[in-house]
Amino acid sequence: MSILKKLFGGRPAPEAPTETYEGFRISATPVAEGNTYRVSALIEKDVDGETLSHRLIRADTVQGLEEAQKACFRKAKQVIDEQGERIFR
């Protein structure tokens, strides 16, 4: 199996809970990989009538869907704090 399939070929979790943080929408989209979930989130923000989006995918894996969703939000908020709207460039 190729490395890309291993990284991106997993199936997304069934629900994508969403939070708003500092004007950004974060959807937790952990990717199931066997008995663990890869940390992944969709970060969006409406700017001048256009929805900008950034897909965050981390190497981190977590056991349990609820813990994975928490990790997705935590990592997304960290990226927003560090980069702000620069994540869309």
XYZ file of N, CA, C and O in Angstrom:
356
model
N 0.834 -1.172 0.000
C 0.000 0.000 0.000
C 0.887 1.246 0.000
O 1.841 1.334 0.730
N 0.527 2.226 -0.831
C 1.358 3.424 -0.940
C 1.248 4.283 0.311
O 0.271 4.221 1.050
N 2.247 5.106 0.516
C 2.271 5.990 1.682
C 1.116 6.983 1.626
O 0.512 7.295 2.653
N 0.764 7.482 0.433
C -0.350 8.417 0.323
C -1.671 7.756 0.687
O -2.510 8.355 1.347
N -1.846 6.519 0.270
C -3.072 5.816 0.628
C -3.134 5.600 2.136
O -4.191 5.714 2.736
N -1.992 5.300 2.732
C -1.965 5.140 4.185
C -2.330 6.447 4.882
O -3.036 6.454 5.881
N -1.824 7.572 4.370
C -2.084 8.861 4.996
C -3.494 9.379 4.740
O -4.140 9.920 5.626
N -3.984 9.224 3.508
C -5.234 9.867 3.128
C -6.326 8.897 2.737
O -7.435 9.305 2.441
N -6.046 7.615 2.740
C -7.008 6.636 2.250
C -7.975 6.127 3.287
O -8.851 5.339 2.985
N -7.859 6.577 4.520
C -8.777 6.124 5.559
C -10.162 6.688 5.339
O -10.376 7.577 4.540
N -11.117 6.145 6.067
C -12.482 6.643 5.933
C -12.726 7.719 6.990
O -12.298 7.585 8.126
N -13.435 8.814 6.618
C -13.707 9.847 7.603
C -14.691 9.354 8.662
O -15.489 8.464 8.412
N -14.629 9.936 9.834
C -15.584 9.615 10.892
C -16.981 10.032 10.429
O -17.130 10.956 9.633
N -18.028 9.363 10.906
C -19.370 9.604 10.401
C -19.915 11.012 10.630
O -20.638 11.530 9.810
N -19.578 11.640 11.741
C -20.080 12.975 12.029
C -18.932 13.972 12.029
O -17.813 13.624 12.355
N -19.251 15.204 11.670
C -18.232 16.254 11.700
C -18.723 17.380 12.601
O -19.316 18.343 12.137
N -18.507 17.261 13.918
C -18.921 18.343 14.807
C -18.161 19.624 14.474
O -17.028 19.580 14.009
N -18.832 20.749 14.694
C -18.267 22.044 14.319
C -18.244 22.982 15.513
O -19.153 22.976 16.327
N -17.183 23.770 15.596
C -17.056 24.831 16.598
C -16.652 26.115 15.894
O -16.022 26.075 14.838
N -16.994 27.234 16.493
C -16.540 28.533 16.015
C -15.476 29.034 16.987
O -15.650 28.941 18.203
N -14.368 29.543 16.416
C -13.261 30.022 17.236
C -12.620 31.214 16.548
O -12.166 31.108 15.398
N -12.615 32.355 17.214
C -11.971 33.573 16.689
C -12.456 33.915 15.276
O -11.680 34.374 14.433
N -13.741 33.649 14.986
C -14.298 33.955 13.671
C -14.085 32.863 12.627
O -14.518 32.998 11.495
N -13.424 31.781 12.982
C -13.191 30.646 12.092
C -14.171 29.525 12.448
O -14.503 29.338 13.611
N -14.623 28.770 11.462
C -15.401 27.555 11.693
C -14.448 26.376 11.612
O -13.685 26.256 10.656
N -14.512 25.512 12.589
C -13.673 24.316 12.622
C -14.590 23.104 12.591
O -15.480 22.974 13.432
N -14.384 22.225 11.635
C -15.094 20.950 11.584
C -14.086 19.856 11.886
O -13.084 19.710 11.171
N -14.345 19.107 12.945
C -13.458 17.994 13.308
C -13.756 16.835 12.372
O -14.875 16.345 12.318
N -12.736 16.420 11.617
C -12.915 15.344 10.634
C -11.830 14.277 10.814
O -11.051 14.011 9.883
N -11.760 13.663 11.995
C -10.726 12.639 12.196
C -10.910 11.498 11.203
O -12.036 11.162 10.837
N -9.800 10.927 10.758
C -9.836 9.859 9.760
C -9.516 8.534 10.454
O -8.460 8.386 11.070
N -10.455 7.596 10.350
C -10.273 6.286 10.980
C -9.185 5.510 10.246
O -9.174 5.441 9.022
N -8.257 4.970 11.025
C -7.182 4.136 10.487
C -7.013 2.946 11.421
O -6.295 3.041 12.416
N -7.708 1.878 11.116
C -7.674 0.721 11.995
C -8.338 1.055 13.314
O -9.479 1.496 13.352
N -7.612 0.896 14.414
C -8.153 1.170 15.749
C -7.864 2.588 16.232
O -8.140 2.907 17.380
N -7.293 3.427 15.379
C -6.969 4.799 15.766
C -7.578 5.780 14.775
O -8.129 5.386 13.745
N -7.469 7.056 15.093
C -7.950 8.132 14.220
C -6.829 9.130 13.999
O -6.165 9.549 14.941
N -6.634 9.528 12.741
C -5.659 10.568 12.410
C -6.319 11.924 12.622
O -7.474 12.135 12.250
N -5.592 12.855 13.218
C -6.115 14.193 13.487
C -6.245 14.959 12.168
O -5.277 15.107 11.424
N -7.460 15.405 11.903
C -7.762 16.133 10.674
C -8.925 17.079 10.945
O -9.853 16.741 11.680
N -8.864 18.269 10.357
C -9.943 19.241 10.548
C -10.045 20.129 9.317
O -9.073 20.333 8.590
N -11.247 20.648 9.099
C -11.482 21.638 8.066
C -11.654 22.976 8.772
O -12.506 23.113 9.657
N -10.830 23.958 8.392
C -10.903 25.300 8.967
C -11.421 26.228 7.879
O -10.866 26.266 6.778
N -12.493 26.971 8.185
C -13.099 27.870 7.205
C -13.339 29.240 7.815
O -13.506 29.372 9.031
N -13.377 30.232 6.932
C -13.716 31.585 7.355
C -14.299 32.320 6.159
O -13.791 32.190 5.034
N -15.371 33.075 6.398
C -15.967 33.892 5.342
C -15.272 35.240 5.331
O -15.236 35.953 6.342
N -14.691 35.579 4.163
C -13.984 36.842 3.993
C -14.477 37.494 2.711
O -14.388 36.892 1.628
N -15.031 38.697 2.822
C -15.534 39.452 1.666
C -16.477 38.607 0.810
O -16.377 38.586 -0.410
N -17.388 37.897 1.451
C -18.390 37.112 0.731
C -17.877 35.803 0.159
O -18.610 35.081 -0.517
N -16.638 35.466 0.419
C -16.041 34.225 -0.084
C -15.666 33.341 1.105
O -15.137 33.820 2.105
N -15.954 32.054 0.980
C -15.573 31.120 2.031
C -14.186 30.571 1.727
O -13.983 29.909 0.711
N -13.235 30.881 2.604
C -11.874 30.357 2.479
C -11.784 29.102 3.333
O -12.385 29.019 4.401
N -11.021 28.117 2.862
C -10.906 26.877 3.640
C -9.484 26.341 3.611
O -8.721 26.580 2.673
N -9.168 25.638 4.671
C -7.854 25.011 4.819
C -8.071 23.634 5.438
O -8.764 23.509 6.454
N -7.504 22.609 4.833
C -7.598 21.250 5.370
C -6.355 20.993 6.206
O -5.234 21.068 5.716
N -6.562 20.723 7.479
C -5.479 20.427 8.414
C -5.403 18.916 8.578
O -6.384 18.283 8.953
N -4.255 18.340 8.282
C -4.031 16.903 8.479
C -2.715 16.759 9.218
O -1.687 17.271 8.775
N -2.767 16.100 10.363
C -1.590 15.922 11.196
C -1.166 14.465 11.191
O -1.962 13.576 10.913
N 0.066 14.220 11.547
C 0.563 12.849 11.666
C 0.064 12.195 12.952
O 0.078 10.981 13.076
N -0.423 13.005 13.887
C -0.881 12.499 15.177
C -2.030 11.514 15.005
O -2.942 11.754 14.209
N -2.007 10.442 15.769
C -3.140 9.515 15.819
C -3.587 9.375 17.269
O -2.788 9.487 18.194
N -4.885 9.160 17.436
C -5.496 9.093 18.755
C -6.456 7.910 18.773
O -7.104 7.619 17.783
N -6.552 7.251 19.912
C -7.518 6.171 20.049
C -8.834 6.746 20.554
O -8.843 7.590 21.444
N -9.921 6.316 19.960
C -11.249 6.760 20.374
C -11.707 7.976 19.605
O -10.972 8.957 19.488
N -12.924 7.926 19.091
C -13.462 9.010 18.277
C -13.597 10.309 19.070
O -13.213 11.376 18.596
N -14.122 10.237 20.279
C -14.316 11.452 21.072
C -12.992 12.144 21.369
O -12.873 13.375 21.235
N -11.979 11.387 21.747
C -10.656 11.969 22.000
C -10.058 12.534 20.719
O -9.392 13.569 20.736
N -10.289 11.852 19.599
C -9.775 12.343 18.316
C -10.423 13.669 17.944
O -9.741 14.593 17.486
N -11.728 13.795 18.150
C -12.409 15.045 17.842
C -11.870 16.183 18.713
O -11.637 17.286 18.228
N -11.641 15.907 19.986
C -11.056 16.922 20.872
C -9.675 17.344 20.370
O -9.336 18.527 20.374
N -8.884 16.369 19.936
C -7.541 16.672 19.423
C -7.628 17.493 18.143
O -6.808 18.397 17.929
N -8.613 17.205 17.297
C -8.794 17.971 16.059
C -9.058 19.442 16.369
O -8.450 20.330 15.763
N -9.971 19.698 17.305
C -10.270 21.080 17.678
C -9.059 21.755 18.312
O -8.745 22.906 17.993
N -8.367 21.048 19.180
C -7.200 21.613 19.863
C -6.110 22.003 18.861
O -5.569 23.113 18.913
N -5.818 21.122 17.906
C -4.772 21.408 16.911
C -5.201 22.531 15.980
O -4.390 23.388 15.611
N -6.475 22.548 15.584
C -6.962 23.601 14.698
C -6.879 24.961 15.382
O -6.451 25.951 14.777
N -7.254 25.021 16.653
C -7.175 26.278 17.397
C -5.728 26.739 17.536
O -5.432 27.934 17.434
N -4.829 25.799 17.724
C -3.408 26.135 17.815
C -2.926 26.751 16.506
O -2.214 27.765 16.514
N -3.310 26.172 15.380
C -2.912 26.700 14.071
C -3.505 28.090 13.859
O -2.833 29.000 13.368
N -4.772 28.275 14.239
C -5.403 29.591 14.106
C -4.667 30.623 14.953
O -4.392 31.729 14.485
N -4.328 30.262 16.186
C -3.605 31.188 17.062
C -2.237 31.550 16.489
O -1.789 32.691 16.595
N -1.567 30.584 15.882
C -0.219 30.812 15.362
C -0.214 31.536 14.018
O 0.673 32.333 13.751
N -1.193 31.219 13.145
C -1.126 31.713 11.773
C -2.264 32.631 11.361
O -2.134 33.361 10.382
N -3.379 32.568 12.045
C -4.524 33.400 11.658
C -4.933 33.140 10.213
O -4.900 32.001 9.747
N -5.282 34.200 9.500
C -5.734 34.054 8.114
C -4.619 33.664 7.147
O -4.900 33.335 5.988
N -3.377 33.671 7.598
C -2.282 33.251 6.714
C -2.408 31.791 6.293
O -1.803 31.382 5.308
N -3.189 30.998 7.017
C -3.351 29.582 6.634
C -4.010 29.434 5.273
O -3.892 28.394 4.640
N -4.674 30.495 4.807
C -5.363 30.417 3.513
C -4.477 30.828 2.342
O -4.891 30.771 1.203
N -3.244 31.218 2.602
C -2.337 31.634 1.523
C -1.591 30.473 0.958
O -1.275 29.525 1.528
